[in-house]
Amino acid sequence: GDSVTQMEGPVTLSEEAFLTINCTYTATGYPSLFWYVQYPGEGLQLLLKATKADDKGSNKGFEATYRKETTSFHLEKGSVQVSDSAVYFCALGGSGGSYIPTFGRGTSLIVHP
Amino acid sequence: DAGVIQSPRHEVTEMGQEVTLRCKPISGHDYLFWYRQTMMRGLELLIYFNNNVPIDDSGMPEDRFSAKMPNASFSTLKIQPSEPRDSAVYFCASSPFGEGRGDTQYFGPGTRLTVL
């Protein structure tokens, strides 16, 4: 079945450091790929998405590129801020005609001033 | 739009009591999902509806859990009787009809359930 694997956290960085959170997936067909962010005490919200191979999703300085050849969708940001501290979830959807989404376990990011 | 609305935000109850969680999806969205989030198990999909019809409830942990969607603007998740291991944050999410390849999910703020 479909699955999403994320690097385990927490990831701890200093402000202005470069961020990479790795995400790889297995899926049938050609799913859409998503990154969601969850701030403390809130629900998940979409950060960015990509719907086909080689697409790059971007938002709020975060980027991720849909790499079909490596089945990856790594999240990057050039300079993190304290306000980026949150849990980040990689997800895929629509694989093989199924509407059931598949989420990774989430990666906690802690950014220190 | 106000987004997905869930109530109550917090619920504390005693073992054996009935618990009802409520969700109002975003108007016009065709899909509604119920999730449970715990530290141990992460985010689990419990059930989802398409146009008010339950499509897949294979994630519902046991018969104590039931979900309904009587109309396009309201859904409930009921636990009867509740047990301490049901303590978790329960999220409702809705999604518009996409191109059949999975579309963005819009999550509510969640209900934090504590069963004593």
CSV table of C-alpha atoms in Angstrom, one decimal:
chain,number,residue,atom,x,y,z
A,1,GLY,CA,0.0,0.0,0.0
A,2,ASP,CA,0.9,3.7,-0.1
A,3,SER,CA,3.3,5.0,2.5
A,4,VAL,CA,5.2,8.1,3.5
A,5,THR,CA,8.4,8.1,5.4
A,6,GLN,CA,9.7,11.3,7.1
A,7,MET,CA,12.9,11.9,9.0
A,8,GLU,CA,12.4,11.6,12.7
A,9,GLY,CA,12.6,14.7,14.8
A,10,PRO,CA,12.9,16.8,16.6
A,11,VAL,CA,15.0,18.9,14.2
A,12,THR,CA,16.6,21.7,16.3
A,13,LEU,CA,18.1,24.7,14.5
A,14,SER,CA,19.3,28.2,15.2
A,15,GLU,CA,17.5,31.1,13.6
A,16,GLU,CA,18.6,31.8,10.0
A,17,ALA,CA,19.9,28.3,9.5
A,18,PHE,CA,19.1,26.2,6.4
A,19,LEU,CA,16.3,23.6,6.8
A,20,THR,CA,15.8,20.3,5.1
A,21,ILE,CA,13.2,17.8,6.1
A,22,ASN,CA,13.4,14.6,4.1
A,23,CYS,CA,10.3,12.8,2.8
A,24,THR,CA,10.1,9.7,0.6
A,25,TYR,CA,7.0,7.9,-0.5
A,26,THR,CA,5.8,4.7,-2.1
A,27,ALA,CA,2.6,4.8,-4.1
A,28,THR,CA,0.6,3.3,-7.0
A,29,GLY,CA,0.4,5.6,-9.9
A,30,TYR,CA,1.0,9.3,-9.7
A,31,PRO,CA,-0.1,10.9,-6.5
A,32,SER,CA,-0.2,14.5,-5.5
A,33,LEU,CA,2.2,15.4,-2.8
A,34,PHE,CA,1.7,17.8,0.1
A,35,TRP,CA,3.4,19.4,3.0
A,36,TYR,CA,1.2,20.4,5.9
A,37,VAL,CA,2.2,22.4,9.0
A,38,GLN,CA,0.7,22.1,12.5
A,39,TYR,CA,1.3,24.9,15.0
A,40,PRO,CA,0.8,24.1,18.7
A,41,GLY,CA,-2.8,23.7,19.6
A,42,GLU,CA,-4.0,24.0,16.0
A,43,GLY,CA,-5.1,21.7,13.2
A,44,LEU,CA,-2.9,21.0,10.2
A,45,GLN,CA,-2.8,23.5,7.4
A,46,LEU,CA,-1.5,23.2,3.9
A,47,LEU,CA,2.0,24.6,3.4
A,48,LEU,CA,2.6,23.7,-0.2
A,49,LYS,CA,1.8,21.0,-2.8
A,50,ALA,CA,2.8,19.6,-6.1
A,51,THR,CA,0.6,17.6,-8.5
A,52,LYS,CA,3.1,16.1,-11.0
A,53,ALA,CA,6.7,15.1,-11.4
A,54,ASP,CA,9.2,18.0,-11.4
A,55,ASP,CA,6.7,20.5,-10.1
A,56,LYS,CA,8.0,22.7,-7.3
A,57,GLY,CA,5.6,23.8,-4.6
A,58,SER,CA,6.5,27.0,-2.6
A,59,ASN,CA,5.1,29.1,0.1
A,60,LYS,CA,6.4,31.4,2.9
A,61,GLY,CA,10.0,30.7,1.8
A,62,PHE,CA,9.5,26.9,1.9
A,63,GLU,CA,10.0,24.8,-1.2
A,64,ALA,CA,9.7,21.2,-2.2
A,65,THR,CA,10.2,19.5,-5.6
A,66,TYR,CA,8.3,16.4,-6.7
A,67,ARG,CA,11.1,13.9,-7.7
A,68,LYS,CA,9.5,10.9,-9.3
A,69,GLU,CA,12.9,9.2,-10.0
A,70,THR,CA,13.8,9.2,-6.3
A,71,THR,CA,10.2,9.2,-5.0
A,72,SER,CA,11.0,12.1,-2.8
A,73,PHE,CA,9.5,15.5,-1.8
A,74,HIS,CA,12.0,17.0,0.6
A,75,LEU,CA,11.1,20.3,2.3
A,76,GLU,CA,13.6,23.1,2.3
A,77,LYS,CA,13.9,26.7,3.6
A,78,GLY,CA,16.9,28.9,3.3
A,79,SER,CA,16.6,30.8,6.5
A,80,VAL,CA,14.3,29.6,9.3
A,81,GLN,CA,12.7,31.8,11.9
A,82,VAL,CA,11.6,31.1,15.4
A,83,SER,CA,8.0,31.4,14.2
A,84,ASP,CA,8.6,28.3,11.9
A,85,SER,CA,8.7,26.1,15.0
A,86,ALA,CA,6.0,23.6,14.4
A,87,VAL,CA,5.3,20.0,13.3
A,88,TYR,CA,5.6,19.3,9.5
A,89,PHE,CA,3.7,16.5,7.8
A,90,CYS,CA,4.5,15.1,4.4
A,91,ALA,CA,1.4,13.5,2.7
A,92,LEU,CA,0.3,12.0,-0.6
A,93,GLY,CA,-3.1,11.8,-2.1
A,94,GLY,CA,-5.0,10.4,-5.0
A,95,SER,CA,-2.7,7.5,-5.6
A,96,GLY,CA,-4.1,4.8,-7.9
A,97,GLY,CA,-7.5,6.5,-8.0
A,98,SER,CA,-8.0,6.3,-4.3
A,99,TYR,CA,-9.1,9.4,-2.5
A,100,ILE,CA,-7.7,8.2,0.9
A,101,PRO,CA,-4.8,10.5,1.8
A,102,THR,CA,-1.6,9.1,3.4
A,103,PHE,CA,0.3,11.1,6.0
A,104,GLY,CA,3.8,10.7,7.4
A,105,ARG,CA,4.4,10.7,11.1
A,106,GLY,CA,5.4,14.3,11.2
A,107,THR,CA,8.7,16.0,12.0
A,108,SER,CA,8.9,18.5,14.8
A,109,LEU,CA,11.0,21.6,14.1
A,110,ILE,CA,12.4,23.7,16.9
A,111,VAL,CA,14.1,27.0,16.0
A,112,HIS,CA,16.1,28.8,18.7
A,113,PRO,CA,16.8,32.6,18.6
B,1,ASP,CA,-15.5,31.4,4.9
B,2,ALA,CA,-15.0,30.5,8.6
B,3,GLY,CA,-13.2,27.3,7.8
B,4,VAL,CA,-13.9,23.9,9.3
B,5,ILE,CA,-15.7,24.3,12.7
B,6,GLN,CA,-15.4,21.8,15.4
B,7,SER,CA,-17.1,21.6,18.8
B,8,PRO,CA,-16.4,21.3,21.6
B,9,ARG,CA,-12.7,22.3,21.6
B,10,HIS,CA,-12.1,20.4,24.8
B,11,GLU,CA,-14.0,17.6,26.4
B,12,VAL,CA,-13.3,15.9,29.7
B,13,THR,CA,-15.4,12.9,30.6
B,14,GLU,CA,-15.4,9.8,32.7
B,15,MET,CA,-15.0,6.3,31.4
B,16,GLY,CA,-18.2,4.8,30.3
B,17,GLN,CA,-19.9,8.1,29.3
B,18,GLU,CA,-21.1,8.9,25.8
B,19,VAL,CA,-19.1,11.5,23.9
B,20,THR,CA,-20.3,13.4,20.8
B,21,LEU,CA,-17.9,15.4,18.7
B,22,ARG,CA,-19.3,17.8,16.0
B,23,CYS,CA,-18.0,19.2,12.8
B,24,LYS,CA,-19.2,21.7,10.2
B,25,PRO,CA,-17.2,21.4,7.0
B,26,ILE,CA,-16.5,24.2,4.6
B,27,SER,CA,-19.5,24.9,2.4
B,28,GLY,CA,-19.3,23.3,-1.0
B,29,HIS,CA,-16.7,20.7,0.0
B,30,ASP,CA,-17.6,17.2,-1.1
B,31,TYR,CA,-15.5,15.2,1.2
B,32,LEU,CA,-15.3,15.0,5.0
B,33,PHE,CA,-12.7,13.2,7.0
B,34,TRP,CA,-12.4,12.3,10.7
B,35,TYR,CA,-8.9,11.8,12.1
B,36,ARG,CA,-7.5,10.9,15.5
B,37,GLN,CA,-4.0,12.2,16.6
B,38,THR,CA,-2.0,10.7,19.4
B,39,MET,CA,1.7,10.8,20.3
B,40,MET,CA,2.0,7.0,20.0
B,41,ARG,CA,0.1,6.5,16.7
B,42,GLY,CA,0.4,9.8,15.0
B,43,LEU,CA,-2.5,10.9,12.7
B,44,GLU,CA,-5.0,8.1,11.9
B,45,LEU,CA,-7.8,8.3,9.4
B,46,LEU,CA,-11.0,7.0,11.1
B,47,ILE,CA,-13.6,7.5,8.4
B,48,TYR,CA,-14.5,9.6,5.4
B,49,PHE,CA,-17.6,10.7,3.6
B,50,ASN,CA,-18.3,11.7,0.1
B,51,ASN,CA,-21.5,13.7,-0.5
B,52,ASN,CA,-22.7,12.7,3.0
B,53,VAL,CA,-22.2,9.0,2.3
B,54,PRO,CA,-19.7,7.0,4.4
B,55,ILE,CA,-17.1,5.6,2.0
B,56,ASP,CA,-14.5,4.0,4.1
B,57,ASP,CA,-14.8,3.3,7.8
B,58,SER,CA,-12.0,0.8,8.1
B,59,GLY,CA,-10.1,3.0,10.4
B,60,MET,CA,-12.8,3.1,13.1
B,61,PRO,CA,-11.1,1.3,15.9
B,62,GLU,CA,-14.2,-0.6,17.2
B,63,ASP,CA,-17.9,-0.7,17.4
B,64,ARG,CA,-17.9,1.9,20.2
B,65,PHE,CA,-17.2,4.5,17.5
B,66,SER,CA,-19.8,5.7,15.1
B,67,ALA,CA,-20.0,8.6,12.7
B,68,LYS,CA,-22.9,10.2,10.8
B,69,MET,CA,-23.3,12.9,8.3
B,70,PRO,CA,-27.0,13.8,8.1
B,71,ASN,CA,-26.5,16.7,5.7
B,72,ALA,CA,-23.8,18.5,3.8
B,73,SER,CA,-23.1,20.9,6.7
B,74,PHE,CA,-22.9,18.7,9.7
B,75,SER,CA,-21.2,15.5,10.9
B,76,THR,CA,-20.8,13.8,14.3
B,77,LEU,CA,-18.4,11.3,15.7
B,78,LYS,CA,-19.8,9.4,18.7
B,79,ILE,CA,-18.0,7.2,21.2
B,80,GLN,CA,-20.2,5.1,23.4
B,81,PRO,CA,-19.0,4.0,25.9
B,82,SER,CA,-15.8,6.0,26.1
B,83,GLU,CA,-12.5,4.5,27.5
B,84,PRO,CA,-9.3,6.2,28.7
B,85,ARG,CA,-7.5,4.9,25.6
B,86,ASP,CA,-9.8,7.1,23.5
B,87,SER,CA,-8.0,10.2,24.9
B,88,ALA,CA,-6.6,12.0,21.9
B,89,VAL,CA,-7.1,15.0,19.6
B,90,TYR,CA,-9.9,14.4,17.1
B,91,PHE,CA,-9.7,16.4,13.8
B,92,CYS,CA,-12.3,16.9,11.2
B,93,ALA,CA,-11.2,17.9,7.7
B,94,SER,CA,-13.0,18.7,4.5
B,95,SER,CA,-11.9,18.7,0.9
B,96,PRO,CA,-13.3,19.9,-2.4
B,97,PHE,CA,-13.7,17.5,-5.2
B,98,GLY,CA,-10.4,17.4,-7.0
B,99,GLU,CA,-9.4,15.7,-10.1
B,100,GLY,CA,-9.5,12.3,-8.5
B,101,ARG,CA,-5.9,12.5,-7.5
B,102,GLY,CA,-6.3,13.8,-4.0
B,103,ASP,CA,-6.9,17.4,-3.1
B,104,THR,CA,-6.0,19.8,-0.3
B,105,GLN,CA,-7.5,19.0,3.1
B,106,TYR,CA,-8.8,21.8,5.3
B,107,PHE,CA,-8.5,20.8,9.0
B,108,GLY,CA,-10.5,22.1,11.9
B,109,PRO,CA,-8.9,23.2,15.1
B,110,GLY,CA,-9.6,19.8,16.7
B,111,THR,CA,-11.3,18.5,19.8
B,112,ARG,CA,-9.0,17.5,22.7
B,113,LEU,CA,-10.8,14.6,24.4
B,114,THR,CA,-9.7,13.4,27.8
B,115,VAL,CA,-11.4,10.3,29.3
B,116,LEU,CA,-10.7,9.8,33.0
